XYZ file of C-alpha atoms in Angstrom:
620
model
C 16.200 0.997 15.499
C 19.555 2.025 16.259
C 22.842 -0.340 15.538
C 24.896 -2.561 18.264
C 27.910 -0.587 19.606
C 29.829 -3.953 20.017
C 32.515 -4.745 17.158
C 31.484 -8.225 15.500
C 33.078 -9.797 12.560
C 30.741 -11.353 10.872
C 30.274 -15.154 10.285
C 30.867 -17.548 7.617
C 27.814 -19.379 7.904
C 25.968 -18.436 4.531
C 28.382 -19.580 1.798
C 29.617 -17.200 -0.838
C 28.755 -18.038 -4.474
C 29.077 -15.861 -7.983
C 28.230 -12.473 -8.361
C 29.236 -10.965 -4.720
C 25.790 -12.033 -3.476
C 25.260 -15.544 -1.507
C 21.894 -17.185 -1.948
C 20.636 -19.702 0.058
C 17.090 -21.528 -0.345
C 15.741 -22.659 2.971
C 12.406 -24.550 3.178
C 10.331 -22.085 4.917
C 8.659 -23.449 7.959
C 4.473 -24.161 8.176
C 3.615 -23.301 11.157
C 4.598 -21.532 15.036
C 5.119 -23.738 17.921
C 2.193 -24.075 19.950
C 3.066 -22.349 23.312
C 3.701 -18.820 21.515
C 0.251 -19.162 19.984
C -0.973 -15.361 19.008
C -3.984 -13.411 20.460
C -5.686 -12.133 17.503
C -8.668 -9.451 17.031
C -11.689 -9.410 15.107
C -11.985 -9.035 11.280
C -8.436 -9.841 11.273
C -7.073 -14.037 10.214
C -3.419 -15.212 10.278
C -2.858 -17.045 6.954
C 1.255 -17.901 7.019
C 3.775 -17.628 8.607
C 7.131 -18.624 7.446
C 10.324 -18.819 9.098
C 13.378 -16.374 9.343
C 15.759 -18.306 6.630
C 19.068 -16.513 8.247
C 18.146 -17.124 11.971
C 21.202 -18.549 14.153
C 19.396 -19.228 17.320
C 18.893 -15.428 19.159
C 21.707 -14.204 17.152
C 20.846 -10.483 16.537
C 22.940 -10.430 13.555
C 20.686 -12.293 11.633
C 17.402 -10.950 12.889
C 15.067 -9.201 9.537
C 14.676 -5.615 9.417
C 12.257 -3.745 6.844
C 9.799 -4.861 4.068
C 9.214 -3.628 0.416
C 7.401 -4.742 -2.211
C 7.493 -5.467 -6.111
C 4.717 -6.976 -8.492
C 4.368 -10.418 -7.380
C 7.414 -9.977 -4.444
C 7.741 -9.232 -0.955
C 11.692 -7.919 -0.263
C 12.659 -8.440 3.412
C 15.695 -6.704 4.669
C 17.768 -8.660 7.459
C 21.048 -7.705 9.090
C 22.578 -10.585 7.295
C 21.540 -9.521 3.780
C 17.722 -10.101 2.030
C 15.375 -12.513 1.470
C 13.028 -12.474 -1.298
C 9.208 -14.163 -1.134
C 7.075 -14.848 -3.771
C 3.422 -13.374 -2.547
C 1.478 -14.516 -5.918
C -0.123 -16.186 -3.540
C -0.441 -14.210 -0.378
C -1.807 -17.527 2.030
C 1.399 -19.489 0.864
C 4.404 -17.314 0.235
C 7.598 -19.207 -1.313
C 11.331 -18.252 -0.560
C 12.786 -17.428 -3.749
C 16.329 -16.629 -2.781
C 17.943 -15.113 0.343
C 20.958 -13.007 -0.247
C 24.215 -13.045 2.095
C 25.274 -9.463 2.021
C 25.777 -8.234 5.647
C 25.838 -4.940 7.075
C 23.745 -3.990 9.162
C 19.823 -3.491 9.534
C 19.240 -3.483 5.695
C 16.515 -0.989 5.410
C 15.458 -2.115 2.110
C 13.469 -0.282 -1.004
C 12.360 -1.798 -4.421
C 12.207 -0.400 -7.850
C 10.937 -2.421 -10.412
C 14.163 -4.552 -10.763
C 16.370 -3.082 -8.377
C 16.886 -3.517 -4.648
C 18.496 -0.933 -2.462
C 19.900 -1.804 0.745
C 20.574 0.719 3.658
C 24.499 -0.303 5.406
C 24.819 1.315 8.505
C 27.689 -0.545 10.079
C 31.341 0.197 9.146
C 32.854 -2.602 6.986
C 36.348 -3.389 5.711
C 35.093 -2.413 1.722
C 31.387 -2.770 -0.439
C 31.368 -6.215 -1.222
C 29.276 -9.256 0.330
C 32.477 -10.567 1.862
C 33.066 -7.565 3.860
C 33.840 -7.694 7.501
C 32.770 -5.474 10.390
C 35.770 -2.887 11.434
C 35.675 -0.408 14.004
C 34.253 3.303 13.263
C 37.232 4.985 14.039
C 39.271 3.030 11.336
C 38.803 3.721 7.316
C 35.497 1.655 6.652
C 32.775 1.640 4.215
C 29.361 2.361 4.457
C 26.529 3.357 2.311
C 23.824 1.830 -0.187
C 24.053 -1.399 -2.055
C 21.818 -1.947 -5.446
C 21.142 -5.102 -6.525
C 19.150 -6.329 -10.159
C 16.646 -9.193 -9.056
C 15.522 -9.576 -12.632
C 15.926 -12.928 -11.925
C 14.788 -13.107 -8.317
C 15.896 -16.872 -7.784
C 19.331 -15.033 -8.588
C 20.156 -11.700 -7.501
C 23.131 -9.853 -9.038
C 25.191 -6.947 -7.223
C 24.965 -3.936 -9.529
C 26.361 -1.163 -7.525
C 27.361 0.835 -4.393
C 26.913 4.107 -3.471
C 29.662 5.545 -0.598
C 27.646 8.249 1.984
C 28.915 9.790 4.791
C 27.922 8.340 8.071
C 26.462 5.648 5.410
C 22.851 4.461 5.708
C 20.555 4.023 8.351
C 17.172 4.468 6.625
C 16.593 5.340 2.945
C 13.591 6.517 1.110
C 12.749 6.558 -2.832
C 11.652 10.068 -4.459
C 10.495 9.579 -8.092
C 11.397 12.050 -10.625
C 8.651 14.112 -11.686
C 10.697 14.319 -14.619
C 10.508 10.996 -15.622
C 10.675 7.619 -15.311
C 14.232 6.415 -16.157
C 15.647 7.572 -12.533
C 14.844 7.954 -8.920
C 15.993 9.853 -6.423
C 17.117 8.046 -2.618
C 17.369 10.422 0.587
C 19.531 9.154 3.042
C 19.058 9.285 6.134
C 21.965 8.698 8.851
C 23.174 10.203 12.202
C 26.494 10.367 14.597
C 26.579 7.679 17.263
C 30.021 8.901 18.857
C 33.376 8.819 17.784
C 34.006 8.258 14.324
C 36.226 8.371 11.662
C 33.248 9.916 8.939
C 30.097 9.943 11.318
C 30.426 12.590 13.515
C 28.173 16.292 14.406
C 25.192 16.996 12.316
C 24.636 14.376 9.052
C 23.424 16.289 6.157
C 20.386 14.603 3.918
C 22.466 13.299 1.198
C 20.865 12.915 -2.419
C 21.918 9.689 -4.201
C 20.634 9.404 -8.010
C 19.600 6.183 -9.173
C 19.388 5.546 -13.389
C 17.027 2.338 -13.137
C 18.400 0.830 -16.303
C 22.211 1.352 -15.377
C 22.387 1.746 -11.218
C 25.718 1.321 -11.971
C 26.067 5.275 -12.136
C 24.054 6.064 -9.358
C 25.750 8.645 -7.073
C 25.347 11.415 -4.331
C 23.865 14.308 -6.811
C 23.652 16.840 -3.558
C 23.342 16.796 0.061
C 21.782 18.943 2.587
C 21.372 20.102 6.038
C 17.850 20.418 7.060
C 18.832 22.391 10.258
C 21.910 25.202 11.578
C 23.202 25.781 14.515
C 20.087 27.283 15.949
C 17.424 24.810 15.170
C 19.009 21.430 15.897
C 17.624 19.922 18.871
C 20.214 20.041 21.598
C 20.743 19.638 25.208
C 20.066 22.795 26.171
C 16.563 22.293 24.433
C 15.535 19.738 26.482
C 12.573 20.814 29.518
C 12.444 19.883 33.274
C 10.173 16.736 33.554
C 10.260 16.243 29.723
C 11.752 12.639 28.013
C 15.086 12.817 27.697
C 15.282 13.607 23.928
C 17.950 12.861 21.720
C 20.247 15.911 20.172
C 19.104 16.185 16.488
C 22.643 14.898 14.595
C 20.346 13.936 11.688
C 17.367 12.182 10.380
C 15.890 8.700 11.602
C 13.388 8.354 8.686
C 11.699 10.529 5.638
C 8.285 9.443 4.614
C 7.915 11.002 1.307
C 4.359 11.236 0.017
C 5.427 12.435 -3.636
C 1.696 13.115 -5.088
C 1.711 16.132 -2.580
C 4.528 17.422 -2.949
C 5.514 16.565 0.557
C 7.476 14.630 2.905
C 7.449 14.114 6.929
C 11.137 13.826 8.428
C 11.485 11.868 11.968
C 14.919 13.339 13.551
C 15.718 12.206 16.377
C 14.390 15.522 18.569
C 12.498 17.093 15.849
C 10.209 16.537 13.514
C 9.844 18.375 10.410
C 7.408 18.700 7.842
C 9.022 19.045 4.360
C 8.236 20.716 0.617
C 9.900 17.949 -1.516
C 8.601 19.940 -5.196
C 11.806 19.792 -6.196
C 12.990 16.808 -4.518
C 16.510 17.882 -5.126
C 16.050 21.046 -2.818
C 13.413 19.675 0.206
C 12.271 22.803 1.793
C 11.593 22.815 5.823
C 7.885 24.180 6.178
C 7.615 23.382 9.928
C 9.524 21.655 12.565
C 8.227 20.842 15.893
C 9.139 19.422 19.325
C 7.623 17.875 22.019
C 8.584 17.318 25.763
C 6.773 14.054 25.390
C 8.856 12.364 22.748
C 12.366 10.704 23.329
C 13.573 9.667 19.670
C 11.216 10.626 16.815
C 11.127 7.394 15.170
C 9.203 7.464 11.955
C 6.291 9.216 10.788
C 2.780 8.534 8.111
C 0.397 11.043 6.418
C -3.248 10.427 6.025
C -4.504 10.158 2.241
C -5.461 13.247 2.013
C -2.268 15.124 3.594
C -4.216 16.814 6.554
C -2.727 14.601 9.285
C 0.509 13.001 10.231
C 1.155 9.975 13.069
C 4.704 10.196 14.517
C 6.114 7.652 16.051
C 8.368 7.949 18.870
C 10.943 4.873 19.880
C 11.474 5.546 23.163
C 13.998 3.351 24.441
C 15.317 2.666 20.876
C 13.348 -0.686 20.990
C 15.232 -2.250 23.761
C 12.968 -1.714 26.809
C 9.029 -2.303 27.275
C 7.256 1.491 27.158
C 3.893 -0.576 26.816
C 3.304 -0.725 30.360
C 1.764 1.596 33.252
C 5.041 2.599 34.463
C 5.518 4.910 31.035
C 2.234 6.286 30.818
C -0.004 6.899 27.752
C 1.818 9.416 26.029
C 5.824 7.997 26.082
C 6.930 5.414 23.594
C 3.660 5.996 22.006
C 2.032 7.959 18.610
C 1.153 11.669 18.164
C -1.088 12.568 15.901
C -0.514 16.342 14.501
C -2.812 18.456 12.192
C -1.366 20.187 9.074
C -2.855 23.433 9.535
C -2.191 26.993 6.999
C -0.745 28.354 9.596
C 1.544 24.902 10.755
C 0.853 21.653 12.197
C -0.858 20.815 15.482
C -1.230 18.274 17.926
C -4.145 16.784 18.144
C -3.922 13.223 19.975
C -1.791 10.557 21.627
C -2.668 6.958 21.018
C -0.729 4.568 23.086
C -0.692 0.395 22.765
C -4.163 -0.601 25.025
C -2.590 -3.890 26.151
C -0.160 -4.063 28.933
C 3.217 -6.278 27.928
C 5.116 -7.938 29.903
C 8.279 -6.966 31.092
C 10.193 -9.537 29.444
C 9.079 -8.049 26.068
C 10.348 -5.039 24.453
C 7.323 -3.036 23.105
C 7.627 0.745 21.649
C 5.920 2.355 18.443
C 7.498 1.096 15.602
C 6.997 1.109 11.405
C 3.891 0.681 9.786
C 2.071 2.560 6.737
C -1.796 3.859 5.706
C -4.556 0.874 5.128
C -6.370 2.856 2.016
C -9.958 2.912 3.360
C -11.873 5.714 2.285
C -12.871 8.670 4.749
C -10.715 6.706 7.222
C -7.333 7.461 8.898
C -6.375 3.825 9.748
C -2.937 2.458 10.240
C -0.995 -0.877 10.526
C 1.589 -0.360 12.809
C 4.444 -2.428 14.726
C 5.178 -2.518 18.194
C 7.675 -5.047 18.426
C 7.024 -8.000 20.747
C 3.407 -5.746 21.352
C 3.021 -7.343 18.140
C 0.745 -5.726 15.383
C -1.771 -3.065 15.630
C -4.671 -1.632 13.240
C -5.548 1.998 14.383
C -8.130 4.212 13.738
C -6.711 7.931 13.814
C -10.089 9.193 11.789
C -11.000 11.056 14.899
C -7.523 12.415 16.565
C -8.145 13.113 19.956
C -9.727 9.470 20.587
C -7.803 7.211 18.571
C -9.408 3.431 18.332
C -7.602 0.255 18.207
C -9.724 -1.819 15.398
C -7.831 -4.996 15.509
C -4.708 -6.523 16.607
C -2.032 -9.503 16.131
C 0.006 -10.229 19.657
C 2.291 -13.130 20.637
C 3.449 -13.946 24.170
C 6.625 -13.511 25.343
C 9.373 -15.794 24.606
C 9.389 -17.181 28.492
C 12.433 -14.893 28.631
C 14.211 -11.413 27.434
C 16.182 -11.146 24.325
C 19.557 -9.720 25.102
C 18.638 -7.259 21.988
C 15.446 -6.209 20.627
C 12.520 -8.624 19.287
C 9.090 -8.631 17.777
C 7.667 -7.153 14.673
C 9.780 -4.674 13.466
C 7.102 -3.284 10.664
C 3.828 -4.228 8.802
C 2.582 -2.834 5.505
C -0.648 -3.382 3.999
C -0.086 -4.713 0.436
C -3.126 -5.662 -2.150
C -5.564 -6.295 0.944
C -3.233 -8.410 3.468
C -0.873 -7.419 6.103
C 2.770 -8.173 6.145
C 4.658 -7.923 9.167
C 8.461 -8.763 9.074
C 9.425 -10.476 12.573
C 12.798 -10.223 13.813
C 13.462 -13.708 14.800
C 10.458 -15.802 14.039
C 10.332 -14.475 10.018
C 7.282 -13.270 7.964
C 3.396 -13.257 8.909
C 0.376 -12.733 6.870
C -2.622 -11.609 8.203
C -5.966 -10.739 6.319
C -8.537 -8.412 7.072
C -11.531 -9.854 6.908
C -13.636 -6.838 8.106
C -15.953 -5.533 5.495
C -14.892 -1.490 6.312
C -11.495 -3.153 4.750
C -12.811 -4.416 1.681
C -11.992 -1.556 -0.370
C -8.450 -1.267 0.811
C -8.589 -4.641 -1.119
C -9.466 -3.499 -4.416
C -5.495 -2.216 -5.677
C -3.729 -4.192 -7.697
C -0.303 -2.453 -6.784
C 2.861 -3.179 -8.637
C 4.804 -2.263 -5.892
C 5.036 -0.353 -2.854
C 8.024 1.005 -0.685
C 6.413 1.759 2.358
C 8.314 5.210 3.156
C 6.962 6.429 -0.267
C 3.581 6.717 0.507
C 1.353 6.365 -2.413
C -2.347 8.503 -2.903
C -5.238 6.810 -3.067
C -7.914 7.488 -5.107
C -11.022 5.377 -4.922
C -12.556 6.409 -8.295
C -14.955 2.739 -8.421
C -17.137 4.350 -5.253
C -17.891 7.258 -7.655
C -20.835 7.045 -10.219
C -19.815 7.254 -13.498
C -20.201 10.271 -15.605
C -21.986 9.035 -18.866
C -21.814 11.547 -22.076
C -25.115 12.353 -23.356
C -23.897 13.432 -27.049
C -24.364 10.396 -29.074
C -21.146 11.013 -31.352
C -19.521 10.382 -27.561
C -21.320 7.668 -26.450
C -20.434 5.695 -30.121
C -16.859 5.964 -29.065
C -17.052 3.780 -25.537
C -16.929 0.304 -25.688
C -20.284 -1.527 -25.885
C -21.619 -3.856 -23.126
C -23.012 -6.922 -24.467
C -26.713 -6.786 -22.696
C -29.397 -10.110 -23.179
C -32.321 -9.461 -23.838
C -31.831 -5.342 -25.113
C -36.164 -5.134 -25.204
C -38.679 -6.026 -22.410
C -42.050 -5.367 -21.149
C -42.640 -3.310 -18.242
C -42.255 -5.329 -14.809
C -41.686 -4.530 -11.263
C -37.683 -5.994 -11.773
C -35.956 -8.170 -14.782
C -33.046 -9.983 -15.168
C -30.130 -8.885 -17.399
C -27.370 -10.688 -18.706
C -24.354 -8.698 -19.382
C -20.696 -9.668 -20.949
C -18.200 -8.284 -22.850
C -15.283 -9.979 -25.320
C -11.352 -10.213 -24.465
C -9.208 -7.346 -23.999
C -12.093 -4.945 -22.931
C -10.902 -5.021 -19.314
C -7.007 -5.565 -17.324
C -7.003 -9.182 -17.002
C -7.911 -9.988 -13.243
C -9.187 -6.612 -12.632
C -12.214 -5.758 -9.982
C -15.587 -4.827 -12.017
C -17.966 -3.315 -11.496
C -21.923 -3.311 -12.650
C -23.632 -0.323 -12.959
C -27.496 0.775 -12.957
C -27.445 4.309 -14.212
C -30.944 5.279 -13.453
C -30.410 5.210 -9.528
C -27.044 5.236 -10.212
C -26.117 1.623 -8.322
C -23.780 -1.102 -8.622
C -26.014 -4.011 -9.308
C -22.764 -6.559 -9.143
C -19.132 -6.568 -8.199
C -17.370 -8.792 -10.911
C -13.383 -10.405 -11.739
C -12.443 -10.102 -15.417
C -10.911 -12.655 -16.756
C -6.848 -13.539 -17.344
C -8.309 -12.449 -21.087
C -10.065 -9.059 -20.186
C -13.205 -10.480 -21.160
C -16.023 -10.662 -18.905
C -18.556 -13.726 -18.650
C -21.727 -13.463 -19.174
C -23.084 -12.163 -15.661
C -26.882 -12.192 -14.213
C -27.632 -8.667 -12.631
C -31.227 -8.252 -11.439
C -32.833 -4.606 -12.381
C -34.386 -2.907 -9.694
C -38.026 -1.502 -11.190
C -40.412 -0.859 -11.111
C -39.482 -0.731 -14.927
C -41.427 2.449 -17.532
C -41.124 2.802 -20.706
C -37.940 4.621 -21.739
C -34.592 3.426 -22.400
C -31.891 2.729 -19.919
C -28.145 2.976 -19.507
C -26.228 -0.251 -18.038
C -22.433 0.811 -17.193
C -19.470 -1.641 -16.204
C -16.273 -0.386 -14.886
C -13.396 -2.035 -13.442
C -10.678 -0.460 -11.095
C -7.436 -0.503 -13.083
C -9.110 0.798 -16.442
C -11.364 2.923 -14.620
C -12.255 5.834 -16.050
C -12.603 3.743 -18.961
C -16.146 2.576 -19.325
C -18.171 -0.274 -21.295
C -22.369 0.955 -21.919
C -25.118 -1.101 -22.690
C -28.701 0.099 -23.173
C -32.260 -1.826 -22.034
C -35.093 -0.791 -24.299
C -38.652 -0.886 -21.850
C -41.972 -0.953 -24.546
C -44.336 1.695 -24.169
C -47.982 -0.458 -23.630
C -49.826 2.407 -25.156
C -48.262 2.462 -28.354
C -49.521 -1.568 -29.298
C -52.745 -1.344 -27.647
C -54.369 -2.493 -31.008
C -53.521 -5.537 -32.406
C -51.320 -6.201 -35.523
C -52.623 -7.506 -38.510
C -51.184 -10.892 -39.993
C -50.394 -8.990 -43.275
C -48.147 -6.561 -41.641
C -48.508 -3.059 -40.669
C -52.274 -1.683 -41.468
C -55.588 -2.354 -39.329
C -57.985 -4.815 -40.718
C -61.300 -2.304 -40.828
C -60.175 0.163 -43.440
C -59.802 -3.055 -46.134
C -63.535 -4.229 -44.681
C -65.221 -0.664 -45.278
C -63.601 -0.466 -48.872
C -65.411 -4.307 -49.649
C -68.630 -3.141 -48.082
C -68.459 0.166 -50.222
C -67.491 -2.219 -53.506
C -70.469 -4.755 -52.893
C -72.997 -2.172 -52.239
C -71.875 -0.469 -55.218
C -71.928 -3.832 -57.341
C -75.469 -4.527 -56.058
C -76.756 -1.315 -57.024
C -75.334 -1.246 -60.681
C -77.044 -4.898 -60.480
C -80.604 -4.172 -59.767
C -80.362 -1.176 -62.084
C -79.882 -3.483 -65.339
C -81.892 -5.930 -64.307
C -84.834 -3.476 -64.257
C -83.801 -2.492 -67.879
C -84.129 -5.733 -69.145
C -87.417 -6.229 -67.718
C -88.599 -2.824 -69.274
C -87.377 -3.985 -72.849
């Protein structure tokens, strides 16, 4: 989204308090009025909504930007500052604080207790109580940082200066460790200027997570020369009237590969980030289609990229016939060996009005597995769930769409971005606030099963679904000793056709809360799908054994997705009917007919010796 050209200074309205960083509590609102009621697809339910806590009527300078997310906490960047929500429970989120800070869009990251906040509009210094000056005068602009340790209060840690300051921002861990991260900042010349003018190098800022205070620009570099930037001369006869490349839009960094997509105005680049202190260009690419190369999102696997492209910079309505199906819209492109490739165009399938402004915005990956299916924004086209699995014919599974306001906002409107976050949707609405919408489809319900501390949307995480695989169980007994045991009732049985099981194990075997999962390792089947408990214990459960069930002994797994590979095994012990076809005698142990033979030998025995002396005393 690209700033306001007008100057503004900025109000007073949200009172200043301690620490450089007003907070104001607003009761968030229950529900939307009824004549902007929202179409809404299948296998998709609306579950809150809650309302803007900086709006001033249509006043774009309080409308919310970008989303992140931390633990238990949705962050929602606003031109006006932040607002943080607690999402414990994701059907009734609670305003925990919102933070006066203005300066522009706020594109907004969290890291465990920090906050960083893009400033892309030139104020008088860094602080909170900063006014807007013209770009031509000295001015500040950059990052902010603030420590939400305690998220009811927020504290202003640092600021970080950057030429042609902040537009976007995305986090790069530190394959080094944990104790810093790195933030690539993205910004680019928007006419005269004081600092922000020509080609804006990708400048580095370092980020120490346990003293921000000394975060600073480490390096900077320019992705293109002379030769490669997109320029006038560049653009083709017939082709969208591109923007000159004078830096990058947005970087979605996708550390786990090694890789990162960059979204520059007229090109788009795909990125080595190994050493995310040098990003290497592996490919850029153009095309006579796109305007503004907006944003972009790699499929789990790293073999496909969506760009977005913003025609219009979100102020016009590309979702109608008069733009086609290929302008404003997505391209999907193939990472290939030998570079990528386009593969497909998916444009917004319902037409909007023309009092709505409606262009490809932000969105991210919904982890399903096999699937390339994305949440994305189109501002007042509202909210869109796309299936990119197959590129050339790209499939809109779902959607969330309100009607037009009954007239045009003087600046942009609608969802700015939506994020899939521990199985619901977020979307952050300009004006209107924060929605939360659930997928209810079954293909969604492993997207479900993460239990994600955080997320910054631009730092796309991998996904690896390791429940859906069978376990591997070690046949060495010394091995199998070591893994914890699964409590199974009864352990002995007769063969049957089926039985029922009872299985359990004691505290702390499991991450409390965690997803679990029964195992039959015979046909190697999940019998039940379980929820530990806040202890890491898990109840006593029924499973049912499919049989029919031999003799032999059988291995019962359970598995849950946090601890996972970790694994609990039981065993059920199936009698073999041949070995007890004879039954036991009441003494224990021996058959009855060897002790009857032995009596019938000893009285045989006793009645010969008998007649043999009564014949000698008849003799004598």
């Amino acid at each position: 989204m690209r700033d306001r050209g007008q100057l503004r200074t900025w109000p007073a309205a949200a009172a200043t308090i301690a620490a450089l960083g007003a907070v104001v509590l607003t009761p968030p609102a229950a529900a939307q009025p009824a004549d902007r009621e929202p179409s809404i697809g299948p296998g998709l339910e609306w579950v809150a909504h809650r309302d803007n806590p900086f709006r001033q009527g249509d006043d774009p300078d309080f409308i919310n930007s970008d989303l992140a997310f931390t633990g238990d906490h949705l962050v929602q960047g606003n031109y006006a500052g932040f607002s943080i929500w607690d999402i414990a429970d994701p059907t009734a989120p609670e305003l925990t604080s919102a933070v006066s800070c203005p300066g522009g869009q706020g594109d907004i990251s969290a890291v465990g207790n920090l906050v960083i906040v893009s400033i892309d509009e030139t104020m008088s210094d860094d602080s909170c109580e900063a006014w807007r000056v013209p770009e031509t005068e000295e001015n500040w602009e950059g990052i902010r940082i603030f420590d939400i340790s305690d998220p009811r209060r927020p504290r202003y840690a640092a600021a970080v200066r950057t030429r042609c300051g902040s537009h976007t921002h995305t986090i790069v861990p530190d394959p080094g460790g944990a104790e810093r991260v790195f933030v690539y900042v993205n910004a680019y010349s928007r006419g005269a200027s004081l600092n922000c003018t020509g080609r804006n190098p990708l400048q580095v800022v370092e980020v120490p997570l346990d003293t921000p205070e000394d975060a600073a620009v480490v390096t900077e570099l320019d992705l293109f020369d002379d030769a490669t930037a997109f320029g006038p001369d560049d653009r083709i006869a017939g082709g969208a009237e591109t923007r000159s490349t004078t830096g990058c839009h947005d970087i979605t960094a996708y550390p786990a590969k090694g890789l990162a997509v960059a979204a520059c105005r007229g090109d788009g680049l795909l990125l080595s980030i190994a050493d995310p202190l040098a990003p290497v260009v592996l490919q850029r690419v153009r095309d006579p289609a796109v305007a503004f190369w907006h944003s972009g999102i790699f499929d789990n696997d790293a073999t496909r990229i969506v760009f977005q492209d913003e025609l219009g910079d979100g102020f016009i309505n590309t979702c109608s016939p008069a733009f086609g199906a290929d302008r404003g819209a997505d391209a999907v492109w193939l990472i290939q060996p030998d570079g990528l490739a386009k593969a497909g165009t998916y444009k917004l399938p319902r037409a909007q009005s023309d009092l709505e402004k409606c262009v490809a915005h932000s969105g991210g990956l919904v982890p399903v597995p096999g699937r390339f299916i994305v949440a994305q924004a189109w501002l007042e086209g509202g909210v869109s769930v796309i299936d990119f699995t197959d590129p050339a014919a790209p499939v809109e599974l779902t959607w969330f769409d309100r009607p037009d306001y009954g007239y045009s906002m003087d600046y942009t409107a609608g969802i700015w971005s939506v994020y899939p976050y521990r199985g619901y949707l977020y979307a952050s609405d300009m004006y209107e606030g924060l929605e939360v919408l659930r997928l209810t489809d079954p293909l969604f319900a492993d997207s479900t099963r993460y239990d994600d501390s955080g997320l910054n949307p631009q730092t796309q995480p991998e996904y690896a679904w390791v429940w859906r695989e069978a376990p591997v169980v070690p046949t060495a007994e010394a091995e199998r000793a070591s893994l914890e045991t699964l409590v199974v009732e009864p352990t002995t049985m007769e063969p049957a056709a089926t039985a029922t099981v009872a299985v359990s194990l004691p505290p702390g075997s499991l991450e409390p809360g965690e997803t679990v999962d029964v195992w039959w390792m015979p046909t190697q089947a999940v019998l039940a799908t379980v929820t530990a408990a806040a202890d890491g214990s898990l109840a006593a459960t029924d499973v049912t054994i499919p049989g029919p069930l031999e003799a032999g002994r059988y291995d019962l797994v359970v598995r849950g997705d946090l601890s996972a590979p970790r694994l609990a095994i039981g065993t059920v012990d199936v009698a073999d009917p041949g070995a007890r076809s004879d039954p036991e005698p009441a003494g224990g142990g021996l058959p009855w007919w060897p002790f009857l033979a032995a009596l019938a030998v000893l009285l045989l025995v006793g009645a010969g010796a008998f007649a043999v002396l009564a014949r000698r005393r008849r003799a004598s």
